[in-house]
């Protein structure tokens, strides 16, 4: 029988796993290539490899692939918090299409929202995007959407249900 060290997966001195970056939350010791932070709204984010962060994987089977996987991982880590649970539900809701539920605020500032969503979808940190866009409209006569509203735009992740 081989010693446990020879077959129990571990990140300690794991071969071929890049050490200068965060591992993919799903691949763990099988992480290959670059990882990036995916913001899911509600202050929840997760680091994923290119394949797991791809639009294709995120939208696969109506988002259930990603949601089920993260739910089970977070349960295993003992960190399936209310916020994480909310973020997962929002992910599924985002993939039920634009008519799945009323979206207040989608009539106002549509261009600004589209621009914000473009940056959110590309993985830009929500607080940076929101601060930059609000700063740009600070001098406008019309009051720009609140931080809370713009955070909701990020959490709703409407871009997932639309073609790229
Ligand atoms: Zn991965």
mmCIF file of C-alpha atoms and ligand atoms in Angstrom:
data_model
loop_
_atom_site.group_PDB
_atom_site.id
_atom_site.type_symbol
_atom_site.label_atom_id
_atom_site.label_comp_id
_atom_site.label_asym_id
_atom_site.label_seq_id
_atom_site.Cartn_x
_atom_site.Cartn_y
_atom_site.Cartn_z
ATOM 1 C CA UNK A 1 0.000 0.000 0.000
ATOM 2 C CA UNK A 2 1.442 3.385 -0.943
ATOM 3 C CA UNK A 3 2.071 5.914 1.781
ATOM 4 C CA UNK A 4 -0.705 8.531 2.100
ATOM 5 C CA UNK A 5 1.584 11.298 0.846
ATOM 6 C CA UNK A 6 1.861 9.632 -2.535
ATOM 7 C CA UNK A 7 -1.818 9.872 -3.447
ATOM 8 C CA UNK A 8 -3.729 12.183 -1.115
ATOM 9 C CA UNK A 9 -4.177 15.459 -3.001
ATOM 10 C CA UNK A 10 -2.509 18.432 -1.319
ATOM 11 C CA UNK A 11 -1.387 21.873 -2.356
ATOM 12 C CA UNK A 12 1.843 21.550 -0.414
ATOM 13 C CA UNK A 13 4.532 21.444 -3.088
ATOM 14 C CA UNK A 14 1.907 20.434 -5.628
ATOM 15 C CA UNK A 15 3.509 20.037 -9.029
ATOM 16 C CA UNK A 16 2.602 22.345 -11.930
ATOM 17 C CA UNK A 17 0.333 24.490 -9.721
ATOM 18 C CA UNK A 18 1.351 28.141 -10.120
ATOM 19 C CA UNK A 19 2.416 29.355 -6.672
ATOM 20 C CA UNK A 20 2.406 33.097 -7.296
ATOM 21 C CA UNK A 21 -1.380 33.330 -7.611
ATOM 22 C CA UNK A 22 -4.559 32.111 -5.939
ATOM 23 C CA UNK A 23 -5.636 28.602 -7.008
ATOM 24 C CA UNK A 24 -8.878 27.956 -8.852
ATOM 25 C CA UNK A 25 -11.531 27.260 -6.195
ATOM 26 C CA UNK A 26 -12.839 24.341 -8.260
ATOM 27 C CA UNK A 27 -9.633 22.863 -9.695
ATOM 28 C CA UNK A 28 -7.612 23.274 -6.472
ATOM 29 C CA UNK A 29 -4.422 21.167 -6.898
ATOM 30 C CA UNK A 30 -5.237 20.645 -10.583
ATOM 31 C CA UNK A 31 -5.164 24.408 -11.235
ATOM 32 C CA UNK A 32 -3.414 25.248 -14.501
ATOM 33 C CA UNK A 33 -2.849 28.651 -16.067
ATOM 34 C CA UNK A 34 -4.008 32.005 -14.821
ATOM 35 C CA UNK A 35 -6.812 32.508 -12.335
ATOM 36 C CA UNK A 36 -9.011 35.569 -11.919
ATOM 37 C CA UNK A 37 -11.453 36.864 -9.366
ATOM 38 C CA UNK A 38 -15.114 36.525 -10.265
ATOM 39 C CA UNK A 39 -17.361 38.973 -8.450
ATOM 40 C CA UNK A 40 -20.791 37.528 -7.782
ATOM 41 C CA UNK A 41 -22.333 40.473 -5.967
ATOM 42 C CA UNK A 42 -23.319 40.709 -2.280
ATOM 43 C CA UNK A 43 -19.632 41.094 -1.453
ATOM 44 C CA UNK A 44 -18.997 37.540 -2.638
ATOM 45 C CA UNK A 45 -16.147 36.707 -4.979
ATOM 46 C CA UNK A 46 -14.334 33.556 -5.972
ATOM 47 C CA UNK A 47 -11.050 32.858 -7.787
ATOM 48 C CA UNK A 48 -11.386 30.667 -10.851
ATOM 49 C CA UNK A 49 -9.215 29.424 -13.726
ATOM 50 C CA UNK A 50 -9.956 30.559 -17.259
ATOM 51 C CA UNK A 51 -12.193 27.571 -18.021
ATOM 52 C CA UNK A 52 -14.218 27.837 -14.820
ATOM 53 C CA UNK A 53 -14.487 31.636 -15.144
ATOM 54 C CA UNK A 54 -15.585 31.400 -18.773
ATOM 55 C CA UNK A 55 -18.999 32.583 -19.812
ATOM 56 C CA UNK A 56 -19.579 29.093 -21.210
ATOM 57 C CA UNK A 57 -19.101 27.377 -17.847
ATOM 58 C CA UNK A 58 -20.945 30.101 -15.937
ATOM 59 C CA UNK A 59 -24.032 29.685 -18.109
ATOM 60 C CA UNK A 60 -23.852 25.904 -18.573
ATOM 61 C CA UNK A 61 -27.118 24.135 -17.657
ATOM 62 C CA UNK A 62 -28.721 27.424 -16.707
ATOM 63 C CA UNK A 63 -25.892 28.203 -14.284
ATOM 64 C CA UNK A 64 -26.570 25.110 -12.172
ATOM 65 C CA UNK A 65 -23.145 23.638 -12.904
ATOM 66 C CA UNK A 66 -21.357 26.566 -11.271
ATOM 67 C CA UNK A 67 -23.950 27.052 -8.542
ATOM 68 C CA UNK A 68 -24.110 23.409 -7.437
ATOM 69 C CA UNK A 69 -20.331 23.101 -7.476
ATOM 70 C CA UNK A 70 -19.733 26.247 -5.415
ATOM 71 C CA UNK A 71 -22.554 25.381 -3.032
ATOM 72 C CA UNK A 72 -21.001 21.999 -2.262
ATOM 73 C CA UNK A 73 -17.505 23.446 -2.002
ATOM 74 C CA UNK A 74 -18.615 26.217 0.333
ATOM 75 C CA UNK A 75 -20.539 23.735 2.440
ATOM 76 C CA UNK A 76 -17.388 21.615 2.693
ATOM 77 C CA UNK A 77 -15.425 24.690 3.751
ATOM 78 C CA UNK A 78 -18.096 25.538 6.303
ATOM 79 C CA UNK A 79 -18.588 28.928 4.688
ATOM 80 C CA UNK A 80 -21.931 28.734 2.901
ATOM 81 C CA UNK A 81 -23.027 32.025 4.424
ATOM 82 C CA UNK A 82 -26.292 33.871 3.779
ATOM 83 C CA UNK A 83 -24.466 36.250 1.432
ATOM 84 C CA UNK A 84 -22.955 33.380 -0.556
ATOM 85 C CA UNK A 85 -26.323 31.654 -0.727
ATOM 86 C CA UNK A 86 -27.851 34.908 -2.026
ATOM 87 C CA UNK A 87 -25.127 35.273 -4.640
ATOM 88 C CA UNK A 88 -25.769 31.746 -5.893
ATOM 89 C CA UNK A 89 -29.522 32.365 -6.135
ATOM 90 C CA UNK A 90 -28.846 35.615 -7.987
ATOM 91 C CA UNK A 91 -26.671 33.720 -10.444
ATOM 92 C CA UNK A 92 -29.529 31.336 -11.256
ATOM 93 C CA UNK A 93 -32.018 34.214 -11.418
ATOM 94 C CA UNK A 94 -29.756 36.095 -13.845
ATOM 95 C CA UNK A 95 -29.909 33.133 -16.207
ATOM 96 C CA UNK A 96 -33.677 32.874 -16.175
ATOM 97 C CA UNK A 97 -33.703 35.690 -18.690
ATOM 98 C CA UNK A 98 -34.475 39.392 -18.706
ATOM 99 C CA UNK A 99 -38.221 38.851 -18.254
ATOM 100 C CA UNK A 100 -37.955 36.490 -15.300
ATOM 101 C CA UNK A 101 -38.731 39.209 -12.805
ATOM 102 C CA UNK A 102 -39.321 42.939 -12.770
ATOM 103 C CA UNK A 103 -36.133 44.934 -12.819
ATOM 104 C CA UNK A 104 -36.703 48.342 -11.315
ATOM 105 C CA UNK A 105 -34.265 50.934 -12.426
ATOM 106 C CA UNK A 106 -33.593 49.339 -15.776
ATOM 107 C CA UNK A 107 -35.438 52.215 -17.454
ATOM 108 C CA UNK A 108 -33.241 54.857 -15.937
ATOM 109 C CA UNK A 109 -29.634 55.339 -16.886
ATOM 110 C CA UNK A 110 -29.613 52.430 -19.379
ATOM 111 C CA UNK A 111 -26.397 53.579 -21.024
ATOM 112 C CA UNK A 112 -24.603 53.975 -17.710
ATOM 113 C CA UNK A 113 -25.851 50.590 -16.590
ATOM 114 C CA UNK A 114 -24.701 48.967 -19.833
ATOM 115 C CA UNK A 115 -21.261 50.487 -19.359
ATOM 116 C CA UNK A 116 -21.081 49.355 -15.737
ATOM 117 C CA UNK A 117 -22.201 45.845 -16.687
ATOM 118 C CA UNK A 118 -19.551 45.708 -19.390
ATOM 119 C CA UNK A 119 -16.853 46.343 -16.754
ATOM 120 C CA UNK A 120 -18.414 44.008 -14.164
ATOM 121 C CA UNK A 121 -18.601 41.229 -16.768
ATOM 122 C CA UNK A 122 -14.920 41.747 -17.570
ATOM 123 C CA UNK A 123 -14.105 41.153 -13.903
ATOM 124 C CA UNK A 124 -13.306 44.705 -12.814
ATOM 125 C CA UNK A 125 -13.669 45.238 -9.036
ATOM 126 C CA UNK A 126 -17.224 46.582 -8.438
ATOM 127 C CA UNK A 127 -16.115 49.370 -6.080
ATOM 128 C CA UNK A 128 -13.650 50.718 -8.664
ATOM 129 C CA UNK A 129 -16.243 50.704 -11.447
ATOM 130 C CA UNK A 130 -18.898 52.324 -9.275
ATOM 131 C CA UNK A 131 -16.558 55.003 -7.922
ATOM 132 C CA UNK A 132 -15.296 55.905 -11.410
ATOM 133 C CA UNK A 133 -18.742 56.136 -12.998
ATOM 134 C CA UNK A 134 -20.214 58.099 -10.102
ATOM 135 C CA UNK A 135 -17.285 60.502 -10.142
ATOM 136 C CA UNK A 136 -17.817 61.111 -13.840
ATOM 137 C CA UNK A 137 -21.474 62.012 -13.268
ATOM 138 C CA UNK A 138 -20.981 63.917 -10.006
ATOM 139 C CA UNK A 139 -21.493 67.289 -11.695
ATOM 140 C CA UNK A 140 -24.587 66.234 -13.693
ATOM 141 C CA UNK A 141 -27.920 67.952 -13.078
ATOM 142 C CA UNK A 142 -29.636 64.556 -12.880
ATOM 143 C CA UNK A 143 -28.535 62.609 -9.838
ATOM 144 C CA UNK A 144 -26.539 59.509 -10.756
ATOM 145 C CA UNK A 145 -27.739 56.147 -9.420
ATOM 146 C CA UNK A 146 -26.758 55.377 -5.835
ATOM 147 C CA UNK A 147 -23.908 53.068 -4.880
ATOM 148 C CA UNK A 148 -26.553 50.661 -3.646
ATOM 149 C CA UNK A 149 -28.302 50.639 -7.020
ATOM 150 C CA UNK A 150 -25.044 50.125 -8.886
ATOM 151 C CA UNK A 151 -24.110 47.277 -6.554
ATOM 152 C CA UNK A 152 -27.454 45.719 -7.412
ATOM 153 C CA UNK A 153 -26.612 46.000 -11.123
ATOM 154 C CA UNK A 154 -23.466 44.040 -10.364
ATOM 155 C CA UNK A 155 -25.307 41.429 -8.274
ATOM 156 C CA UNK A 156 -28.036 40.908 -10.875
ATOM 157 C CA UNK A 157 -25.428 39.950 -13.495
ATOM 158 C CA UNK A 158 -27.812 40.570 -16.376
ATOM 159 C CA UNK A 159 -25.033 40.105 -18.930
ATOM 160 C CA UNK A 160 -25.104 36.356 -18.311
ATOM 161 C CA UNK A 161 -28.510 35.975 -19.941
ATOM 162 C CA UNK A 162 -27.537 38.065 -22.949
ATOM 163 C CA UNK A 163 -25.311 37.079 -25.869
ATOM 164 C CA UNK A 164 -21.750 38.380 -25.453
HETATM 165 ZN ZN1 LIG B 1 -10.713 25.670 -12.568
#
